[in-house]
PDB file of C-alpha atoms in Angstrom:
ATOM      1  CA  UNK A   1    -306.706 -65.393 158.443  1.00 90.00           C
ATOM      2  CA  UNK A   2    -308.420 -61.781 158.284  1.00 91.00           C
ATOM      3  CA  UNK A   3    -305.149 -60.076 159.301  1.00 89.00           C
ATOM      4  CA  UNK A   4    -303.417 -62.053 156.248  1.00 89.00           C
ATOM      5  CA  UNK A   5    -306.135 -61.128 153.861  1.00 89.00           C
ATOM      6  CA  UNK A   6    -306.681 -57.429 154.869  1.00 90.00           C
ATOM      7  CA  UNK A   7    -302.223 -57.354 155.431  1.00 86.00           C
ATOM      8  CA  UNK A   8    -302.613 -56.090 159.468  1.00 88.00           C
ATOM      9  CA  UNK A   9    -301.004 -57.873 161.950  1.00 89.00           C
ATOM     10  CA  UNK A  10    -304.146 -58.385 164.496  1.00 90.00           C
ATOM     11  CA  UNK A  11    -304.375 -58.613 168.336  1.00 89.00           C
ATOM     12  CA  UNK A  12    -304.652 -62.681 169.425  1.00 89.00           C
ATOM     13  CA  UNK A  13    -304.886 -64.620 171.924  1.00 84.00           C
ATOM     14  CA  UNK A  14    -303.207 -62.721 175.367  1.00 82.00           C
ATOM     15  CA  UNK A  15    -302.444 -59.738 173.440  1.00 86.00           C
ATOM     16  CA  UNK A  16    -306.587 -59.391 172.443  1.00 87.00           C
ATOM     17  CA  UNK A  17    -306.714 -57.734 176.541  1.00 87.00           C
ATOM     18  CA  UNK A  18    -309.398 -55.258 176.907  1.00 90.00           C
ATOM     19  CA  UNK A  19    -306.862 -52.261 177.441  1.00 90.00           C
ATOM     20  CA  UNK A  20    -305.146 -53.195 174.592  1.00 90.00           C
ATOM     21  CA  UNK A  21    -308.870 -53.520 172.154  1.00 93.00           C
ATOM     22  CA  UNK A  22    -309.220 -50.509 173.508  1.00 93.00           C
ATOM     23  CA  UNK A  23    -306.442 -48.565 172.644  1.00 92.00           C
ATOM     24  CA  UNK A  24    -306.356 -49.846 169.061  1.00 92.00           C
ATOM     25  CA  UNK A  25    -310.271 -49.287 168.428  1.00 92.00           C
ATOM     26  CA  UNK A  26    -310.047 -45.491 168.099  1.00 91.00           C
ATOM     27  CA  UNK A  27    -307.441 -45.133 165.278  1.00 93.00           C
ATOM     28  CA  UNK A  28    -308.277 -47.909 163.031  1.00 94.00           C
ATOM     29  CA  UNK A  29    -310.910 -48.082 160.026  1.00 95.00           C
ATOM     30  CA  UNK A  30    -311.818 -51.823 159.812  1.00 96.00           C
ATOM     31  CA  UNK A  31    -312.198 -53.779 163.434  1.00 96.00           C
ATOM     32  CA  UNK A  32    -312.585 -57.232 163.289  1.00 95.00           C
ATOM     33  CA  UNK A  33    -313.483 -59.243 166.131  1.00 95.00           C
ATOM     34  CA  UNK A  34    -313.444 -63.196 166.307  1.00 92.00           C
ATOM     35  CA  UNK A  35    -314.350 -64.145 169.857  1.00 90.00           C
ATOM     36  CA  UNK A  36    -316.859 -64.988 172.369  1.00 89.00           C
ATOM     37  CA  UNK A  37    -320.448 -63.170 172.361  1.00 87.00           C
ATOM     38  CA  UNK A  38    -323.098 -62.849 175.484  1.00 83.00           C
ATOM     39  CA  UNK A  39    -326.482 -63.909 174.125  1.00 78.00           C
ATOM     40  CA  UNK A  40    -327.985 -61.595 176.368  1.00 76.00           C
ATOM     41  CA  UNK A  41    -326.382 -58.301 175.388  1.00 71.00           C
ATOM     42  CA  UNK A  42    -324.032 -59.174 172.992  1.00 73.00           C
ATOM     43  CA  UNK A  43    -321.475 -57.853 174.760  1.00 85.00           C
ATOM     44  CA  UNK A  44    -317.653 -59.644 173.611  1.00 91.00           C
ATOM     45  CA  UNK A  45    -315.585 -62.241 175.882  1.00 90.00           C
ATOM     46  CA  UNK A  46    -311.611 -61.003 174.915  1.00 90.00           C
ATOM     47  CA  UNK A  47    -308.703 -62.850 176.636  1.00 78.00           C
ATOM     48  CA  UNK A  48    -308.679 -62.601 179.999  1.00 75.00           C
ATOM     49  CA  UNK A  49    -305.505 -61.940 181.885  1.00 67.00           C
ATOM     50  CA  UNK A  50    -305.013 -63.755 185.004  1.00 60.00           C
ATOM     51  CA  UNK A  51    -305.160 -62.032 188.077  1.00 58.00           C
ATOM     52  CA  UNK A  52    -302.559 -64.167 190.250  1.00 59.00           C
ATOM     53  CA  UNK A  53    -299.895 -66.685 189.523  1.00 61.00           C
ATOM     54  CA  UNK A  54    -302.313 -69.315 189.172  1.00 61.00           C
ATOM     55  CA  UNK A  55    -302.751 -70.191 185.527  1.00 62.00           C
ATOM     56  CA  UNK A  56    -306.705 -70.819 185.381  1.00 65.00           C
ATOM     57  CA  UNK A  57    -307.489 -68.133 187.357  1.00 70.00           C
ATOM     58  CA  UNK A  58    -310.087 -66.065 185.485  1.00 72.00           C
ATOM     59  CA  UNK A  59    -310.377 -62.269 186.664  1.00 78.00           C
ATOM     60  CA  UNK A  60    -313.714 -60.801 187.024  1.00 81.00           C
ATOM     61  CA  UNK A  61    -315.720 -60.555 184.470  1.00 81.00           C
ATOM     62  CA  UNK A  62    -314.878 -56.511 184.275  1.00 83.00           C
ATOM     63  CA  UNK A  63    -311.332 -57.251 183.529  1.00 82.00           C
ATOM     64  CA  UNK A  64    -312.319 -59.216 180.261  1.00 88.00           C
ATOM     65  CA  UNK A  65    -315.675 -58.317 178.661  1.00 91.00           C
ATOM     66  CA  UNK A  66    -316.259 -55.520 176.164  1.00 93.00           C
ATOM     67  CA  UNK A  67    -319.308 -54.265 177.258  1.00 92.00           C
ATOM     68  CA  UNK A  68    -321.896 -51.378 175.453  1.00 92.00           C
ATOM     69  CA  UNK A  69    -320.531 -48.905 178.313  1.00 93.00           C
ATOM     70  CA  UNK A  70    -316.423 -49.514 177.189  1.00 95.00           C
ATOM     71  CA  UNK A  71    -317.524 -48.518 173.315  1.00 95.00           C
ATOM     72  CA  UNK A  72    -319.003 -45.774 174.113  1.00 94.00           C
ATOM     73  CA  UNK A  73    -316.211 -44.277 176.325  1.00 95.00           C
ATOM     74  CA  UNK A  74    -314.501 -44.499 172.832  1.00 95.00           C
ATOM     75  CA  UNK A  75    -314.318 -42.380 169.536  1.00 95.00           C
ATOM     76  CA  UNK A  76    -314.718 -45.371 166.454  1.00 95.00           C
ATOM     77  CA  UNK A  77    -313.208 -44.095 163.366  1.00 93.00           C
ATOM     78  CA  UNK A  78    -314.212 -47.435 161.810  1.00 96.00           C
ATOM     79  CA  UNK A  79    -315.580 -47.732 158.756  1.00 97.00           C
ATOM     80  CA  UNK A  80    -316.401 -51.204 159.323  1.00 98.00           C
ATOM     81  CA  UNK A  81    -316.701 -53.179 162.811  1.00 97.00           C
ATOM     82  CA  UNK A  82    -317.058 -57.206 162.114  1.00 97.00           C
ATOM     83  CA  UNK A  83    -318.726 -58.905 165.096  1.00 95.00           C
ATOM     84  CA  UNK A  84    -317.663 -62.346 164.094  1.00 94.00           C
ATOM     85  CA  UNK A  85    -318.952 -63.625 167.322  1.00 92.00           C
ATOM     86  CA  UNK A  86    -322.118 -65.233 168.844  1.00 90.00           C
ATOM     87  CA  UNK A  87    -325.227 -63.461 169.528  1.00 89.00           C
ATOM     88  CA  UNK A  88    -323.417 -59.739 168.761  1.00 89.00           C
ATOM     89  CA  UNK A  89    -326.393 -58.478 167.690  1.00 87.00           C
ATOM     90  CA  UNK A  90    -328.215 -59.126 170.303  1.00 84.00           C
ATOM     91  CA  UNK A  91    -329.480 -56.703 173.154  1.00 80.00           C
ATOM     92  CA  UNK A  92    -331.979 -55.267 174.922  1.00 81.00           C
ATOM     93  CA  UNK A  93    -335.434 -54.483 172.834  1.00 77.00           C
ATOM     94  CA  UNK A  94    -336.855 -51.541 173.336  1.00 81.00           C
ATOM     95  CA  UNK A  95    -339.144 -49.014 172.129  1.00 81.00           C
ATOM     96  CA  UNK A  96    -336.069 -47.244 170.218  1.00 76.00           C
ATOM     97  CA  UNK A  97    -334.816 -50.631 168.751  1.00 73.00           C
ATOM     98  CA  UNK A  98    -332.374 -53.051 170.051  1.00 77.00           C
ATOM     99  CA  UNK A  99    -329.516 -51.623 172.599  1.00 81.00           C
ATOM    100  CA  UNK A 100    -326.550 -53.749 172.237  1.00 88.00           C
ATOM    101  CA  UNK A 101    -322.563 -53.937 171.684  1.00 91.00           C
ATOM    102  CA  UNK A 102    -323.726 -52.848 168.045  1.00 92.00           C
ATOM    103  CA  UNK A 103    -325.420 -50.040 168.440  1.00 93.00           C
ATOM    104  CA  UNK A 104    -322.842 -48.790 171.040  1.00 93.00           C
ATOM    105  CA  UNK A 105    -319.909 -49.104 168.024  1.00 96.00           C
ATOM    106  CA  UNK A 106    -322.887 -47.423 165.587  1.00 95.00           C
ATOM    107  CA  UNK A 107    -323.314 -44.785 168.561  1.00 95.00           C
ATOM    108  CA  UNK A 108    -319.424 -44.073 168.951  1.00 96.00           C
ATOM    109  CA  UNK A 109    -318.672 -43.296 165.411  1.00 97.00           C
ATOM    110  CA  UNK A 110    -318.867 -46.572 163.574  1.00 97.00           C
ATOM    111  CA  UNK A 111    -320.180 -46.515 159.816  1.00 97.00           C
ATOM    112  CA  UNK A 112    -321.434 -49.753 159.181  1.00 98.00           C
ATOM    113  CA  UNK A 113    -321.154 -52.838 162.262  1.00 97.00           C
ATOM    114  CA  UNK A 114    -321.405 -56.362 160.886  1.00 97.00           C
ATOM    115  CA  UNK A 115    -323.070 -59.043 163.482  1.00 95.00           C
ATOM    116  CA  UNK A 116    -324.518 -62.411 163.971  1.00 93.00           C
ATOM    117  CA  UNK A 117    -327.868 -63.271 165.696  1.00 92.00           C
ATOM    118  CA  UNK A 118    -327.325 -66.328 166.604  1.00 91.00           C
ATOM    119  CA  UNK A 119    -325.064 -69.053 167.714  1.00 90.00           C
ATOM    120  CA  UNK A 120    -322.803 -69.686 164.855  1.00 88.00           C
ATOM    121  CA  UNK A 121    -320.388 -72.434 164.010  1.00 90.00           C
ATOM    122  CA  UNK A 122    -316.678 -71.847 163.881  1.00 92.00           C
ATOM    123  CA  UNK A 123    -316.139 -73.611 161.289  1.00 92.00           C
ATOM    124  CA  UNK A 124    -318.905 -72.354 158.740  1.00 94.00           C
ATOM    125  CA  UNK A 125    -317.842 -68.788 160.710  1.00 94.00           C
ATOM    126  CA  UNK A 126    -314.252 -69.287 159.309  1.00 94.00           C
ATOM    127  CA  UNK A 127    -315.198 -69.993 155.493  1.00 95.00           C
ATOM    128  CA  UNK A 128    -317.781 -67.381 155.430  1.00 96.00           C
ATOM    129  CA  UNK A 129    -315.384 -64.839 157.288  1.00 96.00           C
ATOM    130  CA  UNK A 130    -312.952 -65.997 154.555  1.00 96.00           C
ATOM    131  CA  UNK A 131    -315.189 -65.249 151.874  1.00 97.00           C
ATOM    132  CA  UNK A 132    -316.117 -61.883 152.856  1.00 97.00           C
ATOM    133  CA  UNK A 133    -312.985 -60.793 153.522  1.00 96.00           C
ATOM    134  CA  UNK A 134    -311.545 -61.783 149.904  1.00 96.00           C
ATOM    135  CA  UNK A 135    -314.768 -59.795 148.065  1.00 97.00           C
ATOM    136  CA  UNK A 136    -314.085 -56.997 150.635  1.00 97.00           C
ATOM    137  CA  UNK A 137    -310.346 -56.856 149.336  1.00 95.00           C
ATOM    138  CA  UNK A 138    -311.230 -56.987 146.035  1.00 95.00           C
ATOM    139  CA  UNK A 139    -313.236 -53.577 146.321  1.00 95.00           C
ATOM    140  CA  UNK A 140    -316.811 -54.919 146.757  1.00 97.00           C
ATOM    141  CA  UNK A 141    -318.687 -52.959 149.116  1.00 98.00           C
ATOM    142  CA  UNK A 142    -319.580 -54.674 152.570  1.00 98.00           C
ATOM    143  CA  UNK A 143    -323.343 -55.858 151.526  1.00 98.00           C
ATOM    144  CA  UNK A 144    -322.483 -57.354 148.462  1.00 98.00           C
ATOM    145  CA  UNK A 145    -319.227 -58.892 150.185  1.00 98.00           C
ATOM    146  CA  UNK A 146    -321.663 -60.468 152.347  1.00 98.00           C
ATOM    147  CA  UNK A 147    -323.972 -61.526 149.535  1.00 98.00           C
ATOM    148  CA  UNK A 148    -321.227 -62.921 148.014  1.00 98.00           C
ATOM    149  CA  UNK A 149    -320.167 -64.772 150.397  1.00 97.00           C
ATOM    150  CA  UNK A 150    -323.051 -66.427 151.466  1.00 96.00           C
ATOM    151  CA  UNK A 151    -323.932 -67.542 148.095  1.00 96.00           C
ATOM    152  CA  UNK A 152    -320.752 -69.120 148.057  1.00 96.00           C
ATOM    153  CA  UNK A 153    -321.492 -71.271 151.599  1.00 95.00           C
ATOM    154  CA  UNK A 154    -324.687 -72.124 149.519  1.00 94.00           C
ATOM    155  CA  UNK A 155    -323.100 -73.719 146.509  1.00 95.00           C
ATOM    156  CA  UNK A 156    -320.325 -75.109 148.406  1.00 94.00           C
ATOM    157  CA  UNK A 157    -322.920 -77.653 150.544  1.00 91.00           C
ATOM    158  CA  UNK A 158    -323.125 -75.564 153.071  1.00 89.00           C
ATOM    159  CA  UNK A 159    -327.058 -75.334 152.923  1.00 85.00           C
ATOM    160  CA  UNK A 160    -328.280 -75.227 156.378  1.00 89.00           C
ATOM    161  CA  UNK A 161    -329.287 -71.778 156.763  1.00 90.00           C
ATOM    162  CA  UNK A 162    -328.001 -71.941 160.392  1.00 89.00           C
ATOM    163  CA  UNK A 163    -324.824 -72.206 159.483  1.00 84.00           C
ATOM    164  CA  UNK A 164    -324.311 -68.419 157.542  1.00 89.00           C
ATOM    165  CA  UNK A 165    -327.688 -66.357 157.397  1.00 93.00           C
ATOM    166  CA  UNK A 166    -326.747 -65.237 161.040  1.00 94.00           C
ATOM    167  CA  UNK A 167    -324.741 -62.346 159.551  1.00 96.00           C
ATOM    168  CA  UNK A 168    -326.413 -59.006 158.922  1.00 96.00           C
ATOM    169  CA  UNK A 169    -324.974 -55.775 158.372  1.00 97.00           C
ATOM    170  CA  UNK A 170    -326.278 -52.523 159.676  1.00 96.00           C
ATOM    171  CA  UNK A 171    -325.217 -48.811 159.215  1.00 95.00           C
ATOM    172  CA  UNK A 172    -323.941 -47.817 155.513  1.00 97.00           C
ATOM    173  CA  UNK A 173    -322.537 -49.873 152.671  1.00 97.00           C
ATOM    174  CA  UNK A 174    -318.465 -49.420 153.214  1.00 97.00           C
ATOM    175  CA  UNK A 175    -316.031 -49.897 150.870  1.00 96.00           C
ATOM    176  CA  UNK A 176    -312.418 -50.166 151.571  1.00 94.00           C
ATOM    177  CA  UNK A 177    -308.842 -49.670 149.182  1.00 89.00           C
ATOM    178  CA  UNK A 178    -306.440 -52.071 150.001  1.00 81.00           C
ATOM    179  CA  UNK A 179    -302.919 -51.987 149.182  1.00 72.00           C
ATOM    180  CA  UNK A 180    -303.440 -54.891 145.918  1.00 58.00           C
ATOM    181  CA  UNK A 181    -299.573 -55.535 146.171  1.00 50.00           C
ATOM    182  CA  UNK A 182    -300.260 -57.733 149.382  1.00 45.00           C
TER     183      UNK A 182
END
């Protein structure tokens, strides 16, 4: 749905690896990830590649999760990093603030990281996501996008609070020009 709205083909399912994330993060200005988030560092489950011939063999953790440590072997051009995924803005508090997957994309060059603070529905995720991504398109800059979007889960009956106000957006206030021809 995102790669449709913003006209990029994205990386799913087996293709989402962790080489391959990280080979595309560097030269791109808008990442968007829809997956699986640690609630204790917010760190991002991507597909997993199976070490042997057995199908449901899962390889170690290592092999799969974007950690803090992988961003910040990277250079992020982004402009915009969307952590459509559980608990991605969690992390570690300290005196300096939270250290998480977040601040590692903010530390490696990232302008602006969107994240969630909680668990979050897929479904609400999805409408919201959708949302956000069509005021994005449309010019609006990332906060209002946001704004927008959630105002729309409210007068749409989605009115449990749980189910959008997860979403916060740190760094600058981004704007993007698409290509309005898509």
């Amino acid at each position: 749905m995102v790669g449709r709205l913003v006209g990029v083909p994205p990386l799913v399912e087996e293709q989402a690896t962790k080489q391959a994330v990280l080979e595309r993060i560097c030269s791109v200005s808008l990442i968007h990830f829809a997956a699986h988030g640690s609630a204790e560092r917010g760190e991002i489950a991507l597909s997993p590649v199976p070490t042997s011939n057995r199908r449901n063999a899962i390889p170690p953790r290592e092999a799969y999760m974007l950690t803090m440590a992988d961003v910040s072997r990277v250079k992020v051009r982004a402009k915009l990093v969307v952590l459509s995924c559980c608990h991605s803005g969690s992390g570690e508090i300290r005196a300096e603030g939270v250290i998480g997957i977040a601040r590692a994309f903010l530390g490696s060059g990232a302008r602006s990281v969107l994240v969630a603070l909680w668990t979050i529905s897929d479904s609400a995720t999805e409408q919201l996501m959708s949302r956000f991504y069509e005021h994005l398109v449309e010019g609006e800059s990332a906060s209002e996008s946001l704004h927008q979007a959630m105002k729309w889960m409210r007068k749409n009956g989605l009115t449990n609070v749980s189910e959008w106000a997860s979403f916060t957006l740190i760094g600058d206030d981004v704007r993007f020009e698409f290509d309005k021809q898509r």
